[in-house]
Structures are given as C-alpha cells and as structure tokens.
mmCIF file of C-alpha atoms in Angstrom:
data_model
loop_
_atom_site.group_PDB
_atom_site.id
_atom_site.type_symbol
_atom_site.label_atom_id
_atom_site.label_comp_id
_atom_site.label_asym_id
_atom_site.label_seq_id
_atom_site.Cartn_x
_atom_site.Cartn_y
_atom_site.Cartn_z
ATOM 1 C CA MET A 1 18.508 -7.740 -20.093
ATOM 2 C CA PRO A 2 21.867 -8.407 -18.426
ATOM 3 C CA GLY A 3 23.863 -5.405 -17.213
ATOM 4 C CA THR A 4 25.915 -4.290 -14.276
ATOM 5 C CA LEU A 5 24.385 -2.149 -11.545
ATOM 6 C CA THR A 6 26.434 0.765 -12.905
ATOM 7 C CA ASP A 7 24.813 0.234 -16.339
ATOM 8 C CA TRP A 8 21.329 0.239 -14.823
ATOM 9 C CA ALA A 9 22.103 3.296 -12.677
ATOM 10 C CA ALA A 10 23.381 5.219 -15.692
ATOM 11 C CA LEU A 11 20.149 4.370 -17.572
ATOM 12 C CA MET A 12 17.942 5.407 -14.680
ATOM 13 C CA MET A 13 19.741 8.689 -14.031
ATOM 14 C CA ALA A 14 20.079 9.714 -17.665
ATOM 15 C CA PRO A 15 18.739 13.246 -18.197
ATOM 16 C CA ARG A 16 15.635 13.779 -20.369
ATOM 17 C CA LEU A 17 15.108 10.040 -20.623
ATOM 18 C CA GLY A 18 11.682 9.082 -19.265
ATOM 19 C CA LEU A 19 10.730 5.639 -17.999
ATOM 20 C CA MET A 20 8.792 4.665 -21.077
ATOM 21 C CA LYS A 21 11.638 5.657 -23.408
ATOM 22 C CA ALA A 22 14.087 3.683 -21.238
ATOM 23 C CA LEU A 23 11.820 0.636 -21.376
ATOM 24 C CA SER A 24 11.563 0.948 -25.177
ATOM 25 C CA LEU A 25 15.386 1.059 -25.402
ATOM 26 C CA LEU A 26 15.545 -2.115 -23.287
ATOM 27 C CA GLN A 27 13.496 -3.853 -25.970
ATOM 28 C CA LEU A 28 16.462 -3.251 -28.250
ATOM 29 C CA ALA A 29 19.400 -4.212 -26.071
ATOM 30 C CA SER A 30 20.622 -4.668 -22.500
ATOM 31 C CA PRO A 31 21.803 -1.647 -20.439
ATOM 32 C CA SER A 32 25.450 -2.592 -21.043
ATOM 33 C CA VAL A 33 24.934 -2.791 -24.832
ATOM 34 C CA LEU A 34 23.061 0.535 -24.802
ATOM 35 C CA ARG A 35 26.064 2.164 -23.119
ATOM 36 C CA GLN A 36 28.313 0.627 -25.724
ATOM 37 C CA TRP A 37 26.141 2.094 -28.467
ATOM 38 C CA ALA A 38 26.241 5.468 -26.707
ATOM 39 C CA LEU A 39 30.104 5.310 -26.589
ATOM 40 C CA ALA A 40 30.076 4.548 -30.292
ATOM 41 C CA GLY A 41 27.705 7.439 -30.986
ATOM 42 C CA ASP A 42 25.047 5.072 -32.325
ATOM 43 C CA LEU A 43 22.260 5.119 -29.777
ATOM 44 C CA PRO A 44 18.958 5.560 -31.618
ATOM 45 C CA GLY A 45 16.105 7.919 -30.614
ATOM 46 C CA VAL A 46 17.776 9.904 -27.783
ATOM 47 C CA SER A 47 19.107 13.376 -27.477
ATOM 48 C CA PRO A 48 22.879 14.068 -27.700
ATOM 49 C CA ALA A 49 22.865 15.038 -24.000
ATOM 50 C CA THR A 50 21.246 11.765 -23.006
ATOM 51 C CA ALA A 51 23.641 9.739 -25.144
ATOM 52 C CA GLN A 52 26.602 11.702 -23.684
ATOM 53 C CA TRP A 53 25.414 10.908 -20.147
ATOM 54 C CA LEU A 54 25.064 7.158 -20.895
ATOM 55 C CA ALA A 55 28.546 7.118 -22.458
ATOM 56 C CA TYR A 56 30.134 9.145 -19.627
ATOM 57 C CA PRO A 57 27.855 9.208 -16.575
ATOM 58 C CA ASP A 58 28.535 11.044 -13.336
ATOM 59 C CA MET A 59 30.412 8.277 -11.517
ATOM 60 C CA ALA A 60 30.370 10.163 -8.253
ATOM 61 C CA ARG A 61 26.559 9.857 -8.135
ATOM 62 C CA ILE A 62 26.661 6.229 -9.215
ATOM 63 C CA ASP A 63 29.372 5.391 -6.639
ATOM 64 C CA ALA A 64 27.151 6.980 -3.983
ATOM 65 C CA LEU A 65 24.314 4.673 -5.091
ATOM 66 C CA LEU A 66 26.541 1.606 -5.007
ATOM 67 C CA ALA A 67 27.756 2.576 -1.538
ATOM 68 C CA TRP A 68 24.139 2.836 -0.359
ATOM 69 C CA ALA A 69 23.446 -0.721 -1.562
ATOM 70 C CA GLU A 70 26.481 -2.037 0.381
ATOM 71 C CA GLN A 71 24.959 -1.027 3.680
ATOM 72 C CA PRO A 72 23.472 -3.865 5.754
ATOM 73 C CA GLY A 73 19.789 -4.453 5.084
ATOM 74 C CA GLN A 74 19.798 -2.399 1.888
ATOM 75 C CA GLN A 75 19.589 -3.682 -1.639
ATOM 76 C CA ILE A 76 18.961 -2.476 -5.191
ATOM 77 C CA VAL A 77 16.856 -4.804 -7.293
ATOM 78 C CA THR A 78 17.066 -4.171 -11.046
ATOM 79 C CA LEU A 79 14.369 -5.160 -13.567
ATOM 80 C CA ASP A 80 16.430 -8.123 -14.692
ATOM 81 C CA HIS A 81 17.198 -9.358 -11.173
ATOM 82 C CA PRO A 82 15.661 -12.679 -9.988
ATOM 83 C CA ASP A 83 14.319 -10.921 -6.878
ATOM 84 C CA TYR A 84 12.358 -8.351 -8.900
ATOM 85 C CA PRO A 85 8.645 -9.014 -8.165
ATOM 86 C CA GLN A 86 7.059 -10.897 -11.028
ATOM 87 C CA ALA A 87 3.684 -9.168 -10.579
ATOM 88 C CA LEU A 88 5.330 -5.739 -10.912
ATOM 89 C CA ARG A 89 7.413 -6.806 -13.914
ATOM 90 C CA GLN A 90 4.157 -7.566 -15.786
ATOM 91 C CA ILE A 91 2.739 -4.034 -15.717
ATOM 92 C CA ALA A 92 3.243 -1.704 -18.654
ATOM 93 C CA ASP A 93 5.668 0.616 -16.869
ATOM 94 C CA PRO A 94 7.671 -1.274 -14.231
ATOM 95 C CA PRO A 95 10.399 0.797 -12.496
ATOM 96 C CA LEU A 96 13.919 0.101 -13.754
ATOM 97 C CA MET A 97 15.177 -0.314 -10.173
ATOM 98 C CA LEU A 98 13.675 -0.882 -6.751
ATOM 99 C CA PHE A 99 15.450 0.306 -3.632
ATOM 100 C CA VAL A 100 14.733 -2.017 -0.704
ATOM 101 C CA GLN A 101 15.384 -1.931 2.996
ATOM 102 C CA GLY A 102 14.497 -5.029 4.961
ATOM 103 C CA ARG A 103 13.512 -8.474 3.665
ATOM 104 C CA VAL A 104 13.699 -8.631 -0.089
ATOM 105 C CA ALA A 105 11.862 -11.965 0.042
ATOM 106 C CA ALA A 106 8.741 -10.075 1.115
ATOM 107 C CA LEU A 107 8.508 -8.718 -2.468
ATOM 108 C CA GLN A 108 7.813 -12.194 -3.822
ATOM 109 C CA GLY A 109 4.228 -12.034 -2.576
ATOM 110 C CA PRO A 110 1.535 -13.030 -3.026
ATOM 111 C CA ALA A 111 0.621 -9.485 -2.264
ATOM 112 C CA LEU A 112 -2.551 -7.567 -1.559
ATOM 113 C CA ALA A 113 -2.771 -3.758 -1.465
ATOM 114 C CA MET A 114 -4.899 -2.008 1.203
ATOM 115 C CA VAL A 115 -5.449 1.736 0.759
ATOM 116 C CA GLY A 116 -7.808 4.450 1.967
ATOM 117 C CA SER A 117 -8.305 7.819 3.495
ATOM 118 C CA ARG A 118 -5.679 9.519 5.616
ATOM 119 C CA ARG A 119 -8.561 10.805 7.741
ATOM 120 C CA ALA A 120 -10.343 7.488 8.061
ATOM 121 C CA THR A 121 -12.993 6.987 10.743
ATOM 122 C CA VAL A 122 -12.275 4.991 13.882
ATOM 123 C CA ALA A 123 -14.328 2.127 12.528
ATOM 124 C CA ALA A 124 -12.385 2.037 9.212
ATOM 125 C CA ARG A 125 -9.054 2.141 10.995
ATOM 126 C CA GLU A 126 -10.076 -0.703 13.328
ATOM 127 C CA ARG A 127 -11.446 -2.740 10.399
ATOM 128 C CA THR A 128 -8.311 -2.201 8.353
ATOM 129 C CA ALA A 129 -6.046 -3.450 11.124
ATOM 130 C CA GLN A 130 -8.255 -6.523 11.750
ATOM 131 C CA TRP A 131 -8.481 -7.435 8.059
ATOM 132 C CA ALA A 132 -4.763 -6.896 7.481
ATOM 133 C CA ASP A 133 -3.889 -9.139 10.459
ATOM 134 C CA GLN A 134 -6.232 -11.888 9.210
ATOM 135 C CA LEU A 135 -5.108 -11.754 5.586
ATOM 136 C CA ALA A 136 -1.407 -11.602 6.542
ATOM 137 C CA SER A 137 -1.831 -14.623 8.788
ATOM 138 C CA LEU A 138 -3.152 -16.498 5.732
ATOM 139 C CA GLY A 139 -0.046 -15.746 3.685
ATOM 140 C CA TRP A 140 -0.820 -12.460 1.933
ATOM 141 C CA VAL A 141 1.849 -9.798 1.989
ATOM 142 C CA ILE A 142 -0.037 -6.554 2.773
ATOM 143 C CA VAL A 143 1.161 -3.640 0.621
ATOM 144 C CA SER A 144 0.407 0.017 1.355
ATOM 145 C CA GLY A 145 1.911 3.502 1.183
ATOM 146 C CA LEU A 146 2.876 4.338 4.748
ATOM 147 C CA ALA A 147 0.457 7.341 4.793
ATOM 148 C CA GLU A 148 -1.549 8.238 7.907
ATOM 149 C CA GLY A 149 -4.947 6.604 8.432
ATOM 150 C CA VAL A 150 -5.740 3.432 6.515
ATOM 151 C CA ASP A 151 -2.202 2.868 5.168
ATOM 152 C CA ALA A 152 -0.623 2.888 8.585
ATOM 153 C CA GLN A 153 -3.330 0.652 10.044
ATOM 154 C CA ALA A 154 -2.827 -1.821 7.207
ATOM 155 C CA HIS A 155 0.862 -2.051 8.002
ATOM 156 C CA ARG A 156 0.279 -2.334 11.762
ATOM 157 C CA GLY A 157 -2.344 -5.110 11.338
ATOM 158 C CA ALA A 158 -0.146 -7.021 8.974
ATOM 159 C CA LEU A 159 2.826 -6.820 11.369
ATOM 160 C CA ARG A 160 0.708 -8.739 13.874
ATOM 161 C CA GLY A 161 -0.065 -11.545 11.412
ATOM 162 C CA GLY A 162 2.748 -11.713 8.865
ATOM 163 C CA LEU A 163 4.561 -9.627 6.309
ATOM 164 C CA THR A 164 4.006 -6.124 4.994
ATOM 165 C CA VAL A 165 5.608 -3.925 2.328
ATOM 166 C CA ALA A 166 5.589 -0.119 2.487
ATOM 167 C CA VAL A 167 6.011 1.671 -0.848
ATOM 168 C CA VAL A 168 6.992 5.311 -0.351
ATOM 169 C CA GLY A 169 6.988 8.458 -2.482
ATOM 170 C CA SER A 170 10.526 9.472 -1.663
ATOM 171 C CA GLY A 171 14.012 7.991 -1.423
ATOM 172 C CA LEU A 172 14.523 5.627 1.484
ATOM 173 C CA ASN A 173 16.890 8.029 3.253
ATOM 174 C CA HIS A 174 13.778 10.041 4.099
ATOM 175 C CA CYS A 175 10.705 8.886 6.026
ATOM 176 C CA TYR A 176 7.454 10.576 5.044
ATOM 177 C CA PRO A 177 5.417 11.272 7.060
ATOM 178 C CA ARG A 178 7.953 11.590 9.851
ATOM 179 C CA ILE A 179 5.359 10.517 12.354
ATOM 180 C CA HIS A 180 5.885 7.006 11.026
ATOM 181 C CA ILE A 181 9.627 6.703 11.663
ATOM 182 C CA ALA A 182 9.077 4.032 14.296
ATOM 183 C CA LEU A 183 6.551 2.180 12.122
ATOM 184 C CA ALA A 184 8.992 2.223 9.182
ATOM 185 C CA GLU A 185 11.674 0.662 11.447
ATOM 186 C CA GLN A 186 9.218 -2.134 12.412
ATOM 187 C CA ILE A 187 8.484 -2.755 8.751
ATOM 188 C CA ARG A 188 12.213 -3.043 7.894
ATOM 189 C CA HIS A 189 12.487 -5.815 10.462
ATOM 190 C CA GLN A 190 9.300 -7.655 9.461
ATOM 191 C CA GLY A 191 8.874 -6.877 5.837
ATOM 192 C CA ALA A 192 10.321 -4.315 3.443
ATOM 193 C CA MET A 193 10.452 -0.625 2.784
ATOM 194 C CA VAL A 194 10.475 -0.013 -1.012
ATOM 195 C CA SER A 195 11.004 2.972 -3.261
ATOM 196 C CA SER A 196 11.466 3.500 -6.952
ATOM 197 C CA PHE A 197 13.288 6.784 -6.302
ATOM 198 C CA LEU A 198 16.950 7.387 -5.603
ATOM 199 C CA PRO A 199 17.670 7.095 -1.918
ATOM 200 C CA TRP A 200 18.505 10.769 -1.376
ATOM 201 C CA GLN A 201 15.419 12.140 -3.130
ATOM 202 C CA ARG A 202 13.015 13.995 -0.844
ATOM 203 C CA PRO A 203 9.211 13.467 -1.122
ATOM 204 C CA ARG A 204 7.596 15.460 -3.918
ATOM 205 C CA ARG A 205 3.926 15.712 -4.904
ATOM 206 C CA GLU A 206 4.613 14.353 -8.363
ATOM 207 C CA PHE A 207 6.268 11.290 -6.932
ATOM 208 C CA PHE A 208 3.108 9.848 -5.397
ATOM 209 C CA PRO A 209 1.295 8.717 -8.590
ATOM 210 C CA GLN A 210 4.365 6.567 -9.359
ATOM 211 C CA ARG A 211 4.296 5.321 -5.764
ATOM 212 C CA ASN A 212 0.678 4.342 -6.257
ATOM 213 C CA ARG A 213 1.445 2.486 -9.484
ATOM 214 C CA VAL A 214 4.009 0.405 -7.592
ATOM 215 C CA VAL A 215 1.561 -0.266 -4.725
ATOM 216 C CA SER A 216 -1.032 -1.684 -7.109
ATOM 217 C CA GLY A 217 1.479 -3.237 -9.446
ATOM 218 C CA LEU A 218 2.994 -5.384 -6.686
ATOM 219 C CA SER A 219 -0.447 -6.729 -5.743
ATOM 220 C CA TYR A 220 -2.922 -9.227 -7.102
ATOM 221 C CA GLY A 221 -5.737 -7.047 -5.780
ATOM 222 C CA THR A 222 -6.328 -3.624 -4.256
ATOM 223 C CA VAL A 223 -8.784 -3.134 -1.391
ATOM 224 C CA VAL A 224 -10.151 0.330 -0.791
ATOM 225 C CA MET A 225 -11.160 0.426 2.870
ATOM 226 C CA GLU A 226 -12.702 3.937 3.086
ATOM 227 C CA ALA A 227 -12.336 6.818 0.684
ATOM 228 C CA GLY A 228 -14.013 10.020 -0.295
ATOM 229 C CA ILE A 229 -15.082 10.693 -3.880
ATOM 230 C CA LYS A 230 -11.941 12.772 -4.565
ATOM 231 C CA SER A 231 -9.579 10.522 -2.679
ATOM 232 C CA GLY A 232 -6.184 9.522 -4.102
ATOM 233 C CA SER A 233 -7.181 5.936 -3.243
ATOM 234 C CA LEU A 234 -9.613 6.046 -6.162
ATOM 235 C CA ILE A 235 -6.679 6.887 -8.415
ATOM 236 C CA THR A 236 -4.835 3.814 -7.068
ATOM 237 C CA ALA A 237 -7.957 1.731 -7.690
ATOM 238 C CA ARG A 238 -8.190 3.009 -11.280
ATOM 239 C CA ILE A 239 -4.499 2.231 -11.850
ATOM 240 C CA ALA A 240 -5.013 -1.280 -10.449
ATOM 241 C CA ALA A 241 -7.925 -1.849 -12.853
ATOM 242 C CA GLU A 242 -5.759 -0.590 -15.780
ATOM 243 C CA GLN A 243 -3.095 -3.046 -14.681
ATOM 244 C CA GLY A 244 -5.608 -5.898 -14.907
ATOM 245 C CA ARG A 245 -5.804 -6.400 -11.091
ATOM 246 C CA GLU A 246 -8.846 -7.032 -8.981
ATOM 247 C CA VAL A 247 -10.355 -4.051 -7.153
ATOM 248 C CA PHE A 248 -12.395 -4.431 -3.960
ATOM 249 C CA ALA A 249 -14.274 -1.745 -2.129
ATOM 250 C CA VAL A 250 -15.682 -1.805 1.419
ATOM 251 C CA PRO A 251 -19.081 -0.083 1.788
ATOM 252 C CA GLY A 252 -19.983 2.245 4.614
ATOM 253 C CA SER A 253 -22.720 4.495 5.812
ATOM 254 C CA VAL A 254 -24.560 6.415 3.095
ATOM 255 C CA ASP A 255 -24.497 9.369 5.458
ATOM 256 C CA ASN A 256 -20.664 9.418 5.617
ATOM 257 C CA PRO A 257 -19.075 11.471 2.795
ATOM 258 C CA GLY A 258 -15.861 9.580 3.494
ATOM 259 C CA CYS A 259 -17.460 6.446 2.069
ATOM 260 C CA GLU A 260 -18.642 7.965 -1.221
ATOM 261 C CA GLY A 261 -15.554 6.838 -3.040
ATOM 262 C CA CYS A 262 -16.083 3.190 -2.109
ATOM 263 C CA HIS A 263 -19.739 3.352 -3.148
ATOM 264 C CA PHE A 264 -18.702 4.902 -6.459
ATOM 265 C CA LEU A 265 -16.211 2.105 -7.104
ATOM 266 C CA ILE A 266 -18.810 -0.554 -6.385
ATOM 267 C CA LYS A 267 -21.214 1.098 -8.861
ATOM 268 C CA GLN A 268 -18.341 1.080 -11.376
ATOM 269 C CA GLY A 269 -17.854 -2.686 -10.977
ATOM 270 C CA ALA A 270 -15.473 -3.082 -8.047
ATOM 271 C CA LYS A 271 -16.136 -6.172 -5.982
ATOM 272 C CA LEU A 272 -17.997 -5.462 -2.757
ATOM 273 C CA ALA A 273 -16.110 -6.711 0.298
ATOM 274 C CA VAL A 274 -17.740 -6.891 3.713
ATOM 275 C CA ASP A 275 -15.378 -9.524 5.134
ATOM 276 C CA PRO A 276 -11.833 -10.782 4.355
ATOM 277 C CA VAL A 277 -13.450 -13.987 3.053
ATOM 278 C CA ASP A 278 -14.794 -11.998 0.101
ATOM 279 C CA ILE A 279 -11.226 -11.119 -0.847
ATOM 280 C CA TYR A 280 -9.314 -14.328 -0.384
ATOM 281 C CA GLU A 281 -12.014 -16.525 -1.942
ATOM 282 C CA GLU A 282 -11.893 -14.315 -5.036
ATOM 283 C CA LEU A 283 -8.106 -14.393 -5.183
ATOM 284 C CA LEU A 284 -7.676 -18.036 -4.108
ATOM 285 C CA PRO A 285 -6.592 -19.123 -7.619
ATOM 286 C CA MET A 286 -3.741 -16.556 -7.405
ATOM 287 C CA GLY A 287 -2.006 -18.866 -4.919
ATOM 288 C CA ALA A 288 -1.402 -17.294 -1.537
ATOM 289 C CA ILE A 289 1.031 -19.536 0.294
ATOM 290 C CA ARG A 290 -1.016 -20.550 3.320
ATOM 291 C CA LEU A 291 -4.556 -19.759 2.203
ATOM 292 C CA ALA A 292 -7.008 -21.672 4.237
ATOM 293 C CA LYS A 293 -10.469 -20.601 5.264
ATOM 294 C CA PRO A 294 -10.297 -19.630 8.946
ATOM 295 C CA GLU A 295 -12.340 -21.637 11.346
ATOM 296 C CA ALA A 296 -15.635 -19.992 12.260
ATOM 297 C CA LYS A 297 -15.525 -18.370 15.596
ATOM 298 C CA ALA A 298 -18.005 -19.452 18.124
ATOM 299 C CA VAL A 299 -20.921 -17.057 18.252
ATOM 300 C CA SER A 300 -21.582 -15.915 21.731
ATOM 301 C CA GLU A 301 -24.708 -14.062 22.862
ATOM 302 C CA LEU A 302 -24.129 -10.331 22.486
ATOM 303 C CA PRO A 303 -24.136 -8.488 25.764
ATOM 304 C CA LEU A 304 -26.711 -5.798 26.210
ATOM 305 C CA PRO A 305 -28.301 -6.452 22.824
ATOM 306 C CA LYS A 306 -30.958 -3.767 23.094
ATOM 307 C CA LEU A 307 -28.472 -0.974 23.674
ATOM 308 C CA LEU A 308 -26.041 -2.317 21.154
ATOM 309 C CA ASP A 309 -28.689 -2.314 18.448
ATOM 310 C CA SER A 310 -29.249 1.392 19.228
ATOM 311 C CA VAL A 311 -25.735 2.321 18.190
ATOM 312 C CA GLY A 312 -25.124 2.629 14.479
ATOM 313 C CA TYR A 313 -22.058 2.174 12.334
ATOM 314 C CA GLU A 314 -22.033 5.931 11.953
ATOM 315 C CA ALA A 315 -21.573 8.413 14.840
ATOM 316 C CA THR A 316 -24.654 8.106 17.013
ATOM 317 C CA PRO A 317 -25.303 10.787 19.663
ATOM 318 C CA VAL A 318 -26.077 9.637 23.191
ATOM 319 C CA ASP A 319 -29.552 11.183 23.089
ATOM 320 C CA VAL A 320 -30.321 9.173 19.985
ATOM 321 C CA VAL A 321 -29.185 5.997 21.747
ATOM 322 C CA VAL A 322 -31.441 6.844 24.666
ATOM 323 C CA ALA A 323 -34.384 7.414 22.381
ATOM 324 C CA ARG A 324 -33.802 4.209 20.391
ATOM 325 C CA SER A 325 -33.241 2.004 23.398
ATOM 326 C CA ASP A 326 -36.004 3.524 25.545
ATOM 327 C CA LEU A 327 -33.742 3.185 28.591
ATOM 328 C CA PRO A 328 -32.912 5.764 31.290
ATOM 329 C CA VAL A 329 -29.931 8.016 30.641
ATOM 330 C CA ASP A 330 -27.938 6.709 33.612
ATOM 331 C CA ILE A 331 -28.389 3.098 32.436
ATOM 332 C CA VAL A 332 -27.447 4.034 28.851
ATOM 333 C CA LEU A 333 -24.200 5.712 29.996
ATOM 334 C CA GLU A 334 -23.291 2.725 32.234
ATOM 335 C CA GLN A 335 -23.933 0.202 29.493
ATOM 336 C CA LEU A 336 -22.154 2.285 26.831
ATOM 337 C CA LEU A 337 -19.061 2.189 28.997
ATOM 338 C CA MET A 338 -19.362 -1.618 29.350
ATOM 339 C CA LEU A 339 -19.755 -2.023 25.568
ATOM 340 C CA GLU A 340 -16.765 0.238 24.973
ATOM 341 C CA LEU A 341 -14.625 -1.864 27.347
ATOM 342 C CA GLU A 342 -15.769 -4.964 25.509
ATOM 343 C CA GLY A 343 -14.486 -3.451 22.264
ATOM 344 C CA ARG A 344 -17.928 -3.481 20.638
ATOM 345 C CA ILE A 345 -18.338 0.276 20.285
ATOM 346 C CA ALA A 346 -16.004 3.262 20.266
ATOM 347 C CA GLN A 347 -16.474 6.827 21.420
ATOM 348 C CA VAL A 348 -15.959 9.366 18.643
ATOM 349 C CA SER A 349 -16.710 13.009 17.973
ATOM 350 C CA GLY A 350 -20.504 13.254 17.979
ATOM 351 C CA GLY A 351 -21.263 10.130 19.996
ATOM 352 C CA TYR A 352 -20.508 6.447 19.601
ATOM 353 C CA ILE A 353 -20.061 4.020 16.677
ATOM 354 C CA ARG A 354 -20.552 0.294 16.552
ATOM 355 C CA LEU A 355 -17.441 -1.610 15.533
ATOM 356 C CA ARG A 356 -17.662 -4.403 12.986
ATOM 357 C CA GLY A 357 -17.913 -7.674 14.872
ATOM 358 C CA GLY A 358 -19.476 -5.901 17.803
#
C-alpha cells in the first residue's frame, strides 16, 4: 500500500468516507493510485464529494499535518509504515494513521493492556501500579488510556519498570484529562503518547470507543483490574475478545459493586488473574522480550498477624477490627498505625483495607 503522507492524509480526511470504506478501497489500490483514479473521475463506490476531495484535497490542512510531524519527538505512522504495530495491523479495523509523540519503538511491543475503573479503590490502584511495574520490568509494554484511576496507575507503575504507551481519545495537541499533563510528559520521555485522531481534534465522547479499540488492538492481552458491571472497561474487554486477544480479570470482594464487572467477565470465560504470573505464563508463547519468572521473594513472618488477619480486603471499620482481634481499642489503633507504615494496610473511607502482599 505505498503512498506519500499527503496521499494518506487525503484519504483519512476525506468527507463521508468511513474507516471501513477506506480500508476496502485500500484492498483495491494504494492511496496514491486511489487519488489518481479520483483525478480521472474513476473512483468506484464513493460519493462525488468524496472523490472531489481526494482529487483536490484541502492542502492547507494537510500542510498543517505535515508541519506537525516535522516537530521534534512527533511522528505520523501510516498503515503501510514499517513502524506500524503488527498486532494493531491484524485487527479488522486498524486506523489508517497513528499520531505518535515520544518513542515510536515502544509501539513494537510486546504489549499488554491494563484497564479499569476511574474510581478504583485504593487496593486496586496499588495493585495496578505493582503489577504494571513487575510486568514492564519483564519486557511487556503496558498500554492504557490515560484516564484517572486504574489507567493512570498502570502508566505510573510501568514507568518505574519499563515502557508504557498511552492511547488517548483526542488529538495529541490536547491532554485529557488535564490533571495528567505531567504524567503525559513523563510518558513521552519513557514511552509513547498515541492517537488515531488528527492532532488538533478535541476529546469527544464518540472518540473513546475507537480509543479503546486501539488500546486492545495494540495488545496481546487485556487485564481488567477493577470494574463495575456498566464500566467502559467491559467494553474494552469485549472488543479485545472480538479481536482474538486474551482477556484477564482480577477478582475482588463480593461486597464491592466496583468488582462486579470483573466477576461477570470471569463467569463469561475471562481468565482469572490473582498475580502477574497468571498473565505472563499464559502469554509466554507470545514472546515478551525479557520474560523470565521472577525469583520468589523470601517470606518473612508477618508482623502483628492477629490484627492483620482482622482487616479484610474490603473497607473494615475499626470497631470490626477490634471485635475480630479481641484486642483493646488503644492497642488496635497503635498496631493499625504500625501496619499502615509497613504498607500492609491502608486507611480508606469507612475504615482500613488490607493490601495485597500485606
């Protein structure tokens, strides 16, 4: 599918020409040949307005796009480009062009998507960062959508251990949500910011399903860390399954409505994951670059085991901890503080929760 960047841009920007129609045209000829057909008035299956645009596109808009790609650290990767991710090229509806800021090499994977609730619990956010760190250190490129909650923690954890890719639902001239401007800058330096939308396009609700398709399409597997039954993460998981990719779900408390989505996915056949080992052993044949089973950490005796056992993985009120442990209130409060300093529990609204590994 050879063609100049101008040819590809004209095809992408053509009015009333959807992605699937554009992909079907590319089965017939390259973008440059399609434009030649349009100039000759012989482009099949498109409206006169679309053919007119392809023959005589708005060069001011295309020149603006080319100027964007000339800026340091910015690149446009077309569907026929060697740097276009192979995993994404294999899905039924790959974007014609990817707009990239940062390290284009990060798109070569092997990649793993981590998604979940914007309002994730403290435990889920902690777990996401830990797992992303561990998986990134083993060679997986962690892909997510830069949203608050699980997405942001996936990026932050991966930045500690390796590479991460953020796929956004807007053009790269805009950061959404704006609270993640600093995080996006970190990702540009240690990974890549990616969009399938023109750089100047602002975030729109209808853009996010396409964003999710790219997140899962880039990845060998999608891990849902914590999600409610109506969460957008379940849509990403469904898309991943449709794309033939593995879907993993992390279980949580049956009393937490925010975990219902993960439990639903497990009942529907998603692979249950309680540790990163469940993920990388399943995906080992996919070929992550440095995959090696981590050495088992020495197991030390847990401090204050009686009190620790009294704190659940869901919010546990102090009076419940007192009743379960059968210890005086002053001792409970003192030992809860010690456990919190040890990083084994966390204080949340409604009491304390036990952190995984605690």
